[in-house]
CSV table of C-alpha atoms in Angstrom, one decimal:
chain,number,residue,atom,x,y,z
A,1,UNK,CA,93.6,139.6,182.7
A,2,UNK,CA,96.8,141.5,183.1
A,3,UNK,CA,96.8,144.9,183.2
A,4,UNK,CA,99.6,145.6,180.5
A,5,UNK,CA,98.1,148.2,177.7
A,6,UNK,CA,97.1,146.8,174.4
A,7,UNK,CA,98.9,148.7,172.3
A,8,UNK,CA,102.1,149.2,173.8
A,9,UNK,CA,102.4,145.5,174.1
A,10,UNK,CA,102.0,144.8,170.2
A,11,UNK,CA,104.2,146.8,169.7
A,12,UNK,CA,106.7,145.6,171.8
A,13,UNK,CA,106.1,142.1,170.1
A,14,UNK,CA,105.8,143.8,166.5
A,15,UNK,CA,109.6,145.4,167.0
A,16,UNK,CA,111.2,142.1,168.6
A,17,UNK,CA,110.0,140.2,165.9
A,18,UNK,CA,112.6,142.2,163.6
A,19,UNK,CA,115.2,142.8,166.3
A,20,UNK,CA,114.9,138.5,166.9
A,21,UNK,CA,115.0,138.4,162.7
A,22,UNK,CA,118.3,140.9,162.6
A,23,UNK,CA,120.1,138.7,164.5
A,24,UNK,CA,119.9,135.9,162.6
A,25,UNK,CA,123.4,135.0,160.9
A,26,UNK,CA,124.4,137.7,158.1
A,27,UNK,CA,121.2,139.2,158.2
A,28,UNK,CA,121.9,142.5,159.6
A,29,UNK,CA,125.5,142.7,157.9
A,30,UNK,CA,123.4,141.5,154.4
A,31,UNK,CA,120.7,144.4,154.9
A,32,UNK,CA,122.9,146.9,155.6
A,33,UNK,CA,125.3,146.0,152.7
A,34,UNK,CA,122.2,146.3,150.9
A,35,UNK,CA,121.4,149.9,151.7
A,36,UNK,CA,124.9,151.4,151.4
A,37,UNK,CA,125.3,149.4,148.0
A,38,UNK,CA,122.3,150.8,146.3
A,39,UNK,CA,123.1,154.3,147.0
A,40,UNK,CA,123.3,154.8,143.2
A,41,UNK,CA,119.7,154.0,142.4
A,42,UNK,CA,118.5,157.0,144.1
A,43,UNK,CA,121.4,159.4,142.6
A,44,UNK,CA,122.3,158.5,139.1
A,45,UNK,CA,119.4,159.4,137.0
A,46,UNK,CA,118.6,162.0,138.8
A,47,UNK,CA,122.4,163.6,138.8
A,48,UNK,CA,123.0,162.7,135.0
A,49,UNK,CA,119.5,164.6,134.3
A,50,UNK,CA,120.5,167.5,135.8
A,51,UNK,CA,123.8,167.8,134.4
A,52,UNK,CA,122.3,167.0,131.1
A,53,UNK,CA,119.9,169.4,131.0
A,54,UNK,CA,122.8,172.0,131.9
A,55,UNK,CA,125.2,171.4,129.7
A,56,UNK,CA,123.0,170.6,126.5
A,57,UNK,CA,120.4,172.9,127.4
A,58,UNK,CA,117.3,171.5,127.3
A,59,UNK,CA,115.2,168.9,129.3
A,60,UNK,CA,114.0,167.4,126.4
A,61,UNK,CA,117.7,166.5,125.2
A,62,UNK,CA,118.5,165.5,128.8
A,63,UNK,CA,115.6,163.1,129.2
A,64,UNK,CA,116.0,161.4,126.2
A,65,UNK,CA,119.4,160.6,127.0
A,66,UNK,CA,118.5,159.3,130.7
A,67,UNK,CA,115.4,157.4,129.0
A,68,UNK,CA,118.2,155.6,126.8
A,69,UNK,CA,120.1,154.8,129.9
A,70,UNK,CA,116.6,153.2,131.4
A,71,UNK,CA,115.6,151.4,128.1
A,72,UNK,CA,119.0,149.9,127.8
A,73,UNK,CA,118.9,149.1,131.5
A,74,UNK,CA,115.6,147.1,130.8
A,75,UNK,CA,116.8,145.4,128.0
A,76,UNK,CA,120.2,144.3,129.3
A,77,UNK,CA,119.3,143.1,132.5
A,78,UNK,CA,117.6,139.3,131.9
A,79,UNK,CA,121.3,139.1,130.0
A,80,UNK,CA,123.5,140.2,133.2
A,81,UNK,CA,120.9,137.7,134.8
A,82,UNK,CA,121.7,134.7,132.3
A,83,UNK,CA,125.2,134.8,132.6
A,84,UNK,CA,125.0,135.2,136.8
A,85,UNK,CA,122.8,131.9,137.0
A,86,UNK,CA,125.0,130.3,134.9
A,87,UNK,CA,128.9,131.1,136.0
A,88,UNK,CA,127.6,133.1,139.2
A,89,UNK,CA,128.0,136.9,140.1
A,90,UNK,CA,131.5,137.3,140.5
A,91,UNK,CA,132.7,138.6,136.8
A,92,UNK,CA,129.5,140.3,136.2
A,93,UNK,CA,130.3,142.2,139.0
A,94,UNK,CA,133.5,143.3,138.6
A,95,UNK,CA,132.8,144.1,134.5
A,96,UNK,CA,129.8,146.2,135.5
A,97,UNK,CA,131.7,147.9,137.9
A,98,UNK,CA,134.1,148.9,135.9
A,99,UNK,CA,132.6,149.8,132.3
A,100,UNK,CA,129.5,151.4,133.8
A,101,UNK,CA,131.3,154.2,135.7
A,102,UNK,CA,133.6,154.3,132.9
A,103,UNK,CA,130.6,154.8,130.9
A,104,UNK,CA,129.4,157.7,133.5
A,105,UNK,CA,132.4,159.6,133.2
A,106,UNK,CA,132.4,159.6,129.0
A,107,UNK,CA,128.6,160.8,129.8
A,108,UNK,CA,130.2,163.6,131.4
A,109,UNK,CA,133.5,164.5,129.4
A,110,UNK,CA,131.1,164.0,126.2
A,111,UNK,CA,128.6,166.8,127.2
A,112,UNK,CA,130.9,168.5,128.9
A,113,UNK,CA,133.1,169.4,125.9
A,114,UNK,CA,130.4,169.7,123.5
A,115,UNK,CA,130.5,166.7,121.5
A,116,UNK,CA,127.1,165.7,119.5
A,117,UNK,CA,123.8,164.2,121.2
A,118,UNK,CA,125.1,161.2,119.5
A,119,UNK,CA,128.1,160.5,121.7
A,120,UNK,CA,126.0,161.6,125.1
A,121,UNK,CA,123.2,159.0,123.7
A,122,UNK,CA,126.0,156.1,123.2
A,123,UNK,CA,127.5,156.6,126.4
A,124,UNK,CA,124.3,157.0,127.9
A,125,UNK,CA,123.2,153.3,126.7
A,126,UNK,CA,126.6,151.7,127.4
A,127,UNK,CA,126.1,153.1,130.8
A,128,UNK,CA,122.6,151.3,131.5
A,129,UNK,CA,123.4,148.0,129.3
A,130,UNK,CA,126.2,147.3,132.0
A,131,UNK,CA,124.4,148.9,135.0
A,132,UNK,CA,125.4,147.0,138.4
A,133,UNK,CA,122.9,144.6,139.4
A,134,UNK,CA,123.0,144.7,143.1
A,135,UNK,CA,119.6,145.1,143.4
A,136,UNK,CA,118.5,141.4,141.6
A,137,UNK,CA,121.6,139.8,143.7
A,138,UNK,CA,120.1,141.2,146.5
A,139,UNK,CA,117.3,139.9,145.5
A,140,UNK,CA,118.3,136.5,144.4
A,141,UNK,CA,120.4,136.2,147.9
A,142,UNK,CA,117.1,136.5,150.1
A,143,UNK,CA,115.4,134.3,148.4
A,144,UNK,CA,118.7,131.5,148.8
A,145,UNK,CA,119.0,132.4,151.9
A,146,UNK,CA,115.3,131.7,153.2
A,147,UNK,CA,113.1,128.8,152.5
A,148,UNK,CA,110.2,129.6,154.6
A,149,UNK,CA,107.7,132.0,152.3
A,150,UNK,CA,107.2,133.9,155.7
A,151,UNK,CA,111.0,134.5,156.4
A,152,UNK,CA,111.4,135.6,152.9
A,153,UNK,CA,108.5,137.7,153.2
A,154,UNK,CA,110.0,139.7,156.0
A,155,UNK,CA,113.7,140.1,154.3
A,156,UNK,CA,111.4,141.3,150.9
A,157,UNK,CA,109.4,143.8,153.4
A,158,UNK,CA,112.6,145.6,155.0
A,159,UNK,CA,114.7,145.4,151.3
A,160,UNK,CA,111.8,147.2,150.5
A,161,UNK,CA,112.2,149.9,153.1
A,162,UNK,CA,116.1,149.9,152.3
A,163,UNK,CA,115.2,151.0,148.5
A,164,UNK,CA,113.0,153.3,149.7
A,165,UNK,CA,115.6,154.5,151.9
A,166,UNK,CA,118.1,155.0,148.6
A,167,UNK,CA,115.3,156.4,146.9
A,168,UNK,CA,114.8,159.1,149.3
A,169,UNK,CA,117.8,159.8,150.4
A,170,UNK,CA,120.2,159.7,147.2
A,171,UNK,CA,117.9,162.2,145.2
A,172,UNK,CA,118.8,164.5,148.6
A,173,UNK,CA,122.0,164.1,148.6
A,174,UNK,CA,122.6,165.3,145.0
A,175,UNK,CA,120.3,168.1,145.3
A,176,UNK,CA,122.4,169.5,148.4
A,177,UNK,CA,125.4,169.1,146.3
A,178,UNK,CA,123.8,170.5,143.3
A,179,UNK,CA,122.7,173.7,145.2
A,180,UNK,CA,125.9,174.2,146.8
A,181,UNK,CA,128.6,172.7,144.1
A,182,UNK,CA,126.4,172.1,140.7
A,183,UNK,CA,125.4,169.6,138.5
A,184,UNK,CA,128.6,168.7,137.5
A,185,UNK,CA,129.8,168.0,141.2
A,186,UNK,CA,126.3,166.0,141.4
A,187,UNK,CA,127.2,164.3,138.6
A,188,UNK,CA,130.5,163.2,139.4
A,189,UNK,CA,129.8,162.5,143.3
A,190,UNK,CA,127.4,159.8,141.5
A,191,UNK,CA,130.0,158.0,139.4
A,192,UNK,CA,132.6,157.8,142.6
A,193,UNK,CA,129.1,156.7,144.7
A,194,UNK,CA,128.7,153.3,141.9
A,195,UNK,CA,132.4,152.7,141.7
A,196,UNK,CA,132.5,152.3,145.9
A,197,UNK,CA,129.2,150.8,146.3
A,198,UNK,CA,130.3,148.1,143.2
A,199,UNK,CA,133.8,147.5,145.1
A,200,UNK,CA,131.8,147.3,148.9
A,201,UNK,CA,129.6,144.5,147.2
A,202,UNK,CA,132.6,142.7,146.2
A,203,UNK,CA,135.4,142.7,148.5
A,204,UNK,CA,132.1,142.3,151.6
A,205,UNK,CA,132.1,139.0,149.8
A,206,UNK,CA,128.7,139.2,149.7
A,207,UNK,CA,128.1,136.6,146.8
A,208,UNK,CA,129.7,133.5,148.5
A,209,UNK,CA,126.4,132.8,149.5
A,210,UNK,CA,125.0,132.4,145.7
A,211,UNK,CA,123.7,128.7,145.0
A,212,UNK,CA,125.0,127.9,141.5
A,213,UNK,CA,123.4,125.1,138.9
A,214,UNK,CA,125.9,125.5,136.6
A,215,UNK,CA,124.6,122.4,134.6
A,216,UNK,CA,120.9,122.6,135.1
A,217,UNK,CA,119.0,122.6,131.8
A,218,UNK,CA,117.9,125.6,130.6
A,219,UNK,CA,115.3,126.8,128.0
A,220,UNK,CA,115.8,130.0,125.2
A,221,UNK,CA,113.1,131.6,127.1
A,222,UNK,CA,114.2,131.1,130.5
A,223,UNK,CA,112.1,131.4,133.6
A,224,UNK,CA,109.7,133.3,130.8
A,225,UNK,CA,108.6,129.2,130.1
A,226,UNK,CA,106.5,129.4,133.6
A,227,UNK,CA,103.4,131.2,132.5
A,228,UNK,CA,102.3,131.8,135.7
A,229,UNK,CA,105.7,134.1,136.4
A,230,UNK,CA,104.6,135.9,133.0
A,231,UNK,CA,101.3,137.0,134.2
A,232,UNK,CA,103.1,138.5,137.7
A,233,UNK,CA,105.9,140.1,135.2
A,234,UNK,CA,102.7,141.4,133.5
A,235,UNK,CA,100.7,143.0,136.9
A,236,UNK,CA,104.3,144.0,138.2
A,237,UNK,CA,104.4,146.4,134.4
A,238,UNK,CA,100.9,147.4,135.4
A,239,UNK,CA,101.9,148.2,139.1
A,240,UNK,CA,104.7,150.1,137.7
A,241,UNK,CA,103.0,151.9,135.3
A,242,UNK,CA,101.3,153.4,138.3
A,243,UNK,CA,103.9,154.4,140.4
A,244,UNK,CA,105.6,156.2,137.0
A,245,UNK,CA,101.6,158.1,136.8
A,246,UNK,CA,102.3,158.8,140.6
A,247,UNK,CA,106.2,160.6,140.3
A,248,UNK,CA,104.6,162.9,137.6
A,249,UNK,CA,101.1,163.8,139.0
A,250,UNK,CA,102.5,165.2,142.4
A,251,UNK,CA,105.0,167.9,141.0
A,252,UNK,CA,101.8,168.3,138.2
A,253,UNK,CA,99.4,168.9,141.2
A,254,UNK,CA,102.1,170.9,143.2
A,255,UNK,CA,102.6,173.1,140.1
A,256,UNK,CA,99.2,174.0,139.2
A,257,UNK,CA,99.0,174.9,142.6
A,258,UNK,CA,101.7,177.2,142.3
A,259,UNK,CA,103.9,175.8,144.5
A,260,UNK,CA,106.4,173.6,142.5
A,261,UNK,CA,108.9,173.4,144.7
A,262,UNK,CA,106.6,171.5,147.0
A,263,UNK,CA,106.9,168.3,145.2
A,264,UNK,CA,109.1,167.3,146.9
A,265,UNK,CA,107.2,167.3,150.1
A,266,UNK,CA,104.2,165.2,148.2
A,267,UNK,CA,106.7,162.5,146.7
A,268,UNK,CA,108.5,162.5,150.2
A,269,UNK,CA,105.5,161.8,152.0
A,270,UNK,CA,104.5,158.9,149.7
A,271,UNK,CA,108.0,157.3,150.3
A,272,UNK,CA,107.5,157.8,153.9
A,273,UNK,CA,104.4,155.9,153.4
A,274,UNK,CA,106.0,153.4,151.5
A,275,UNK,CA,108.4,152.0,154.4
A,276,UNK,CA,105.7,152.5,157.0
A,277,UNK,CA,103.5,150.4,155.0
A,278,UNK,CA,106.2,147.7,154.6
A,279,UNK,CA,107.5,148.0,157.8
A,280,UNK,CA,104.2,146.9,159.1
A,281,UNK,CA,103.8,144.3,156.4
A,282,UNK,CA,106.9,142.4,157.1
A,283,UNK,CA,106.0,142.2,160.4
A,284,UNK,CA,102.3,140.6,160.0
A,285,UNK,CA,101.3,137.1,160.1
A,286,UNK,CA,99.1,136.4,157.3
A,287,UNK,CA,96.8,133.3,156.9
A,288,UNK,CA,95.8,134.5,152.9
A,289,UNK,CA,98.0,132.8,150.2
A,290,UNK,CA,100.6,135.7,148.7
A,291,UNK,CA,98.9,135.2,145.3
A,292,UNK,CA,95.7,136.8,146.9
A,293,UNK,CA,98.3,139.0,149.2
A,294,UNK,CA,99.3,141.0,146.0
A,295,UNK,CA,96.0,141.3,144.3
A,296,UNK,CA,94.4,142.5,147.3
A,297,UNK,CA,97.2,145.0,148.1
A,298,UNK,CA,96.8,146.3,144.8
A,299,UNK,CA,93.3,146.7,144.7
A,300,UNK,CA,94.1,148.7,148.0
A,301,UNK,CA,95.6,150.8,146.4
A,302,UNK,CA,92.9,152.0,143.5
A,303,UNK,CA,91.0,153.3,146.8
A,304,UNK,CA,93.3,156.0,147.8
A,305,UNK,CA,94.3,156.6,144.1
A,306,UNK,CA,90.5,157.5,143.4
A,307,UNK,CA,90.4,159.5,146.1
A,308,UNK,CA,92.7,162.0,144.8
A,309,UNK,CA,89.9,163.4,142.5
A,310,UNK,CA,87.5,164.7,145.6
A,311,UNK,CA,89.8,166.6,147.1
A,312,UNK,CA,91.5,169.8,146.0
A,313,UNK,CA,93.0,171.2,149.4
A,314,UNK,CA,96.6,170.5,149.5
A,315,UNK,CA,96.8,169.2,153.2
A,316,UNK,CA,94.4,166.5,151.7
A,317,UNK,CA,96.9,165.2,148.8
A,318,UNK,CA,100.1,165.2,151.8
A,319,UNK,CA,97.5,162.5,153.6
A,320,UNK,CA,96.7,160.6,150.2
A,321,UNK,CA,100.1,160.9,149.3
A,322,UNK,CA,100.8,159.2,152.7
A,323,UNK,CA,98.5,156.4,152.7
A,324,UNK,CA,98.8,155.2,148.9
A,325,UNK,CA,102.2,155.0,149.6
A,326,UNK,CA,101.5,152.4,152.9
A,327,UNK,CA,100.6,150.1,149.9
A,328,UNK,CA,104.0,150.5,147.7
A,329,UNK,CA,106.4,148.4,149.6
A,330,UNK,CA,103.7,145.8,150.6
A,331,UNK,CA,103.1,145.2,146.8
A,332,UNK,CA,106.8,145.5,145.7
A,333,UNK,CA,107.4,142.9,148.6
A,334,UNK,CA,104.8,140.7,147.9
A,335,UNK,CA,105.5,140.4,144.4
A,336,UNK,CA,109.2,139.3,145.2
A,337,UNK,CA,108.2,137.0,147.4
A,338,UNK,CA,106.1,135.4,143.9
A,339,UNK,CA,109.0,136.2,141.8
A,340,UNK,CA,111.1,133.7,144.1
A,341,UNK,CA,108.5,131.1,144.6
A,342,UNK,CA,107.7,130.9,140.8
A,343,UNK,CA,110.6,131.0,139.5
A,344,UNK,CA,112.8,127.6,139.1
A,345,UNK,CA,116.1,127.4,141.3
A,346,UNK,CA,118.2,127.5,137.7
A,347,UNK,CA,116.9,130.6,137.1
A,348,UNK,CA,116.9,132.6,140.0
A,349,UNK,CA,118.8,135.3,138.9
A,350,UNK,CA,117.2,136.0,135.3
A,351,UNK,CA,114.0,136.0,136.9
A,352,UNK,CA,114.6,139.0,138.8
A,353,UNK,CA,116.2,140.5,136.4
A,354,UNK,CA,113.5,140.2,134.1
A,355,UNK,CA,111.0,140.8,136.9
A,356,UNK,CA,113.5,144.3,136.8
A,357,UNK,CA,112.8,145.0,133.5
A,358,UNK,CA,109.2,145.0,133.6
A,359,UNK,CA,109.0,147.4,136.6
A,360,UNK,CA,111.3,149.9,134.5
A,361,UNK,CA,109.2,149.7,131.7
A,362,UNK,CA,106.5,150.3,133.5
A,363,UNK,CA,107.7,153.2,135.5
A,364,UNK,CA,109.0,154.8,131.9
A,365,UNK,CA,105.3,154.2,130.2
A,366,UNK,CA,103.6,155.8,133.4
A,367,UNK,CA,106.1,158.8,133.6
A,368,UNK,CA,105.0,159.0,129.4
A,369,UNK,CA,101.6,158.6,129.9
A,370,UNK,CA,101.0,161.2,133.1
A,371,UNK,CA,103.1,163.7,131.4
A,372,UNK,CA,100.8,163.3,128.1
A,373,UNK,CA,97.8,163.0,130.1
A,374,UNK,CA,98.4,166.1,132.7
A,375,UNK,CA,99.0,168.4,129.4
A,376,UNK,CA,96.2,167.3,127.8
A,377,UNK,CA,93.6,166.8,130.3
A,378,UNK,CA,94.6,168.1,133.5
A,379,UNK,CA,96.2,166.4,136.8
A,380,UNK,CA,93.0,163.7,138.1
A,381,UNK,CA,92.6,162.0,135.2
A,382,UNK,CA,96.6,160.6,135.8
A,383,UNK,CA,95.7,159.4,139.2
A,384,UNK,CA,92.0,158.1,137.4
A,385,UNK,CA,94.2,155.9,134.8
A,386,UNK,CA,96.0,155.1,138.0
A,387,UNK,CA,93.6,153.8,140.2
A,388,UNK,CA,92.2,151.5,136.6
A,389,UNK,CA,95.1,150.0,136.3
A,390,UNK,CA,95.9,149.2,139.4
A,391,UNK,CA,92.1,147.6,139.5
A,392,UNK,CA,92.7,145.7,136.3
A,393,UNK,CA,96.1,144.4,137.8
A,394,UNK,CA,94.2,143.1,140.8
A,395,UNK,CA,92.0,140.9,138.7
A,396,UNK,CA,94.7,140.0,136.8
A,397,UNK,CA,96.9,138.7,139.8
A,398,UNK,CA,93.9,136.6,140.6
A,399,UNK,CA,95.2,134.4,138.3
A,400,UNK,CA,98.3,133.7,139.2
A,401,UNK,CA,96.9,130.9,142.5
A,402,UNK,CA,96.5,127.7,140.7
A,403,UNK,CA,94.4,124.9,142.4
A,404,UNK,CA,97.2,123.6,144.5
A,405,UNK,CA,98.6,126.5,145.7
A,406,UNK,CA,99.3,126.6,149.5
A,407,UNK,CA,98.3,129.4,151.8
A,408,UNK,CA,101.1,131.5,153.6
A,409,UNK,CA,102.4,129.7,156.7
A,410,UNK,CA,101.4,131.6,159.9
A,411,UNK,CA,105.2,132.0,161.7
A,412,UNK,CA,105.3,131.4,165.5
A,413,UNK,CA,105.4,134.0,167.2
C-alpha cells in the first residue's frame, strides 16, 4: 500500500475534480458571469429597506414597501419566464434592465421628496414585477448546457456557493457604504450595481447559448401540468419557509441575548456553512436517486434545527448555525437539479421561474411567521416549527420518485 496520507489525497482528488470541471468550455467564464451578475440579490432589498425606513420613518412602512417589491417579484416571474421560453431572453433582458432600475430610482426620488406611501408602494411593485431574472437564466443555462444529472449537479452545487457569495457579500457592501455614506448612497450604489450587472449579462452574450422551442405546444398551466414538478414546487415553499424562520430567529436569539449586533456573526456563519456544505456536495458521487437526495438532505436538516432548543450558550448556536447551514446549498442544489429533470425542454425557463416564486413565498411566510412566533412565544419555538416543516417536507419529497425513476449516475472519477 503506498504510503500517501488518506486525507491529503482526497482532497487532492476532491479539488481536481472542480479545477478539471472549470475548464470545461465556458464554464469558468459562465460561473463567474454568474457571481458578478447577481450582485443585486444580495444588495437591493436590503439597501431599499434601509433607505425606506429613513426617509419614511418607520420599519413597518419600509417593510411593507420591500414586501410589495418581493410579492410582485413572485408573481411576475412565471410571466418573464413564459415570454423567455417562447421568443428567448434577449428583450426580457434588456426591458428589465431598463424599467426596473428606472423603477429604483422613482423608489428613491418618491421617498426622497415626500410624496405619499402610495407612490413609494407603486414604484416599489413596478420595481419587483420587472426584476432581472439572471438568476432563472442562469439557471435555465446549466441545465442546457449539461445533460448528465451528475454534471448538472456539480454546476447547481457551485451556483449555489456563488448566490451564497452575493448573499454575503452584497448585504456587506451596503452596510460599509451605509456606515460611511448613508442609506441613500446604499441605495443608489444598488440601482447603478442592477443597471451594470443587467448590461454585463448582455453584452457577455451570455444567452447565445439558450435552446429555443419557439413552436412547441404549450399548455395554460405550463410546466404546472407535471404534477410531479408541483409537489417539488410545494417542498421547495416548505424549504423556504424555513430558511425565512432561520433569517429571523438568529438576530431574535442574538437580541435576547443582548447582543444585537451579533447577528450578523450567526447569519454569517450559516452562509459560511451553506457553501461548505455545497462545496462538498457538488463534489460527491452519489449512488441514491436525487429524489431521495433532497428528502434526505432535508430531513438532515430537522436534526440541527431541533437542536437549537438544548442549548442556550451562544458559542453553541455559532456551531448550529454552521452545520444547518452545510445542508442549505445541498438542498437548494438538489432541488434544481429536479427542477431541470422534471420540467419539459419547452418550458425550461417558466419552470424556474416558478420554482422562484415558490422559494420567495416561502422565505416571506417564514420571515412572517418567526417574527409572529418570537413575539408571541419566544425564540425555540421558530426553529421547533422549523425543524416540522422541514420533517414534513422530507416525507413529502418522497413522493416525487415514481416507479421508473433512475438512480444518480456514479461520474468517473
Amino acid at each position: 500500500m503506498s504510503g500517501t496520507p488518506f486525507g491529503p489525497f482526497v482532497l487532492k482528488h476532491f479539488f481536481r475534480q472542480y479545477v478539471e470541471f472549470l475548464r470545461r468550455p465556458e464554464v469558468a467564464r459562465l460561473m463567474l458571469l454568474a457571481l458578478i451578475s447577481r450582485m443585486p440579490v444580495g444588495m437591493v432589498a436590503f439597501s431599499m429597506l434601509m433607505f425606506l425606513r429613513e426617509k419614511l420613518g418607520a420599519f413597518s412602512l419600509a417593510g411593507s414597501a420591500v414586501g410589495i417589491y418581493f410579492v410582485a417579484m413572485a408573481v411576475c416571474a412565471p410571466i418573464q419566464g413564459r415570454v423567455i421560453d417562447r421568443v428567448g431572453p434577449r428583450g426580457v433582458l434588456i426591458v428589465t434592465g431598463v424599467v426596473h432600475p428606472l423603477a429604483m430610482l422613482a423608489v428613491l426620488l418618491f421617498a426622497y421628496y415626500g410624496f405619499s406611501f402610495g407612490y413609494v408602494a407603486a414604484a416599489s411593485a413596478v420595481c419587483g414585477a420587472f426584476a432581472t431574472p439572471i438568476i432563472t437564466l442562469t439557471r435555465t443555462l446549466w441545465r442546457q448546457r449539461f445533460d448528465d444529472e451528475h454534471d448538472r449537479r456539480r454546476a447547481f452545487a457551485l451556483d449555489a456557493v456563488m448566490l451564497e457569495l452575493n448573499f454575503t457579500l452584497g448585504p456587506v457592501i451596503c452596510a460599509a457604504v451605509l456606515a460611511s455614506a448613508g442609506a441613500t448612497w446604499a441605495f443608489g450604489l444598488s440601482i447603478v450595481v442592477v443597471v451594470l450587472a443587467a448590461a454585463l449579462f448582455v453584452v457577455a452574450r451570455a444567452t447565445r447559448h439558450f435552446k429555443l422551442e419557439a413552436h412547441a405546444e404549450r399548455h395554460l398551466f405550463g410546466p404546472l401540468t407535471e404534477r410531479r414538478l408541483v409537489l417539488l414546487f410545494l417542498a421547495s415553499f416548505g424549504l423556504t419557509t424555513c430558511f425565512g424562520l432561520l433569517e429571523v430567529g438568529y438576530p431574535a436569539y442574538a437580541t435576547q441575548m443582548g447582543v444585537p449586533a451579533a447577528a450578523g456573526l450567526l447569519l454569517g456563519m450559516n452562509a459560511l456553512g451553506s457553501a461548505t456544505g455545497g462545496a462538498v456536495y457538488g463534489g460527491l458521487h452519489l449512488r441514491m436517486s436525487y429524489e431521495r437526495q433532497f428528502a434526505a438532505v432535508l430531513a438532515l436538516m430537522a436534526v440541527p434545527l431541533f437542536m437549537h432548543l438544548l442549548f442556550e450558550a451562544f458559542a453553541a448556536w455559532i456551531a448550529l448555525a454552521y452545520v444547518t447551514g452545510l445542508l442549505i446549498a445541498p438542498a437548494i442544489a438538489s432541488q434544481s437539479v429536479l427542477v431541470s429533470r422534471l420540467a419539459p425542454s419547452k418550458y425550461a425557463a417558466e419552470a424556474f421561474t416558478w420554482s422562484s416564486t415558490f422559494i420567495v413565498a416561502g422565505l416571506g411566510t417564514g420571515m412572517a411567521v418567526g417574527g409572529t412566533l418570537t413575539e408571541l412565544a419566544g425564540v425555540r419555538p421558530a426553529f421547533a416549527t422549523g425543524g416540522a416543516i422541514v420533517c414534513a417536507m422530507a416525507l413529502l419529497a418522497l413522493l416525487l420518485r415514481s416507479p421508473g425513476t433512475p438512480r444518480a449516475a456514479p461520474a468517473e472519477a
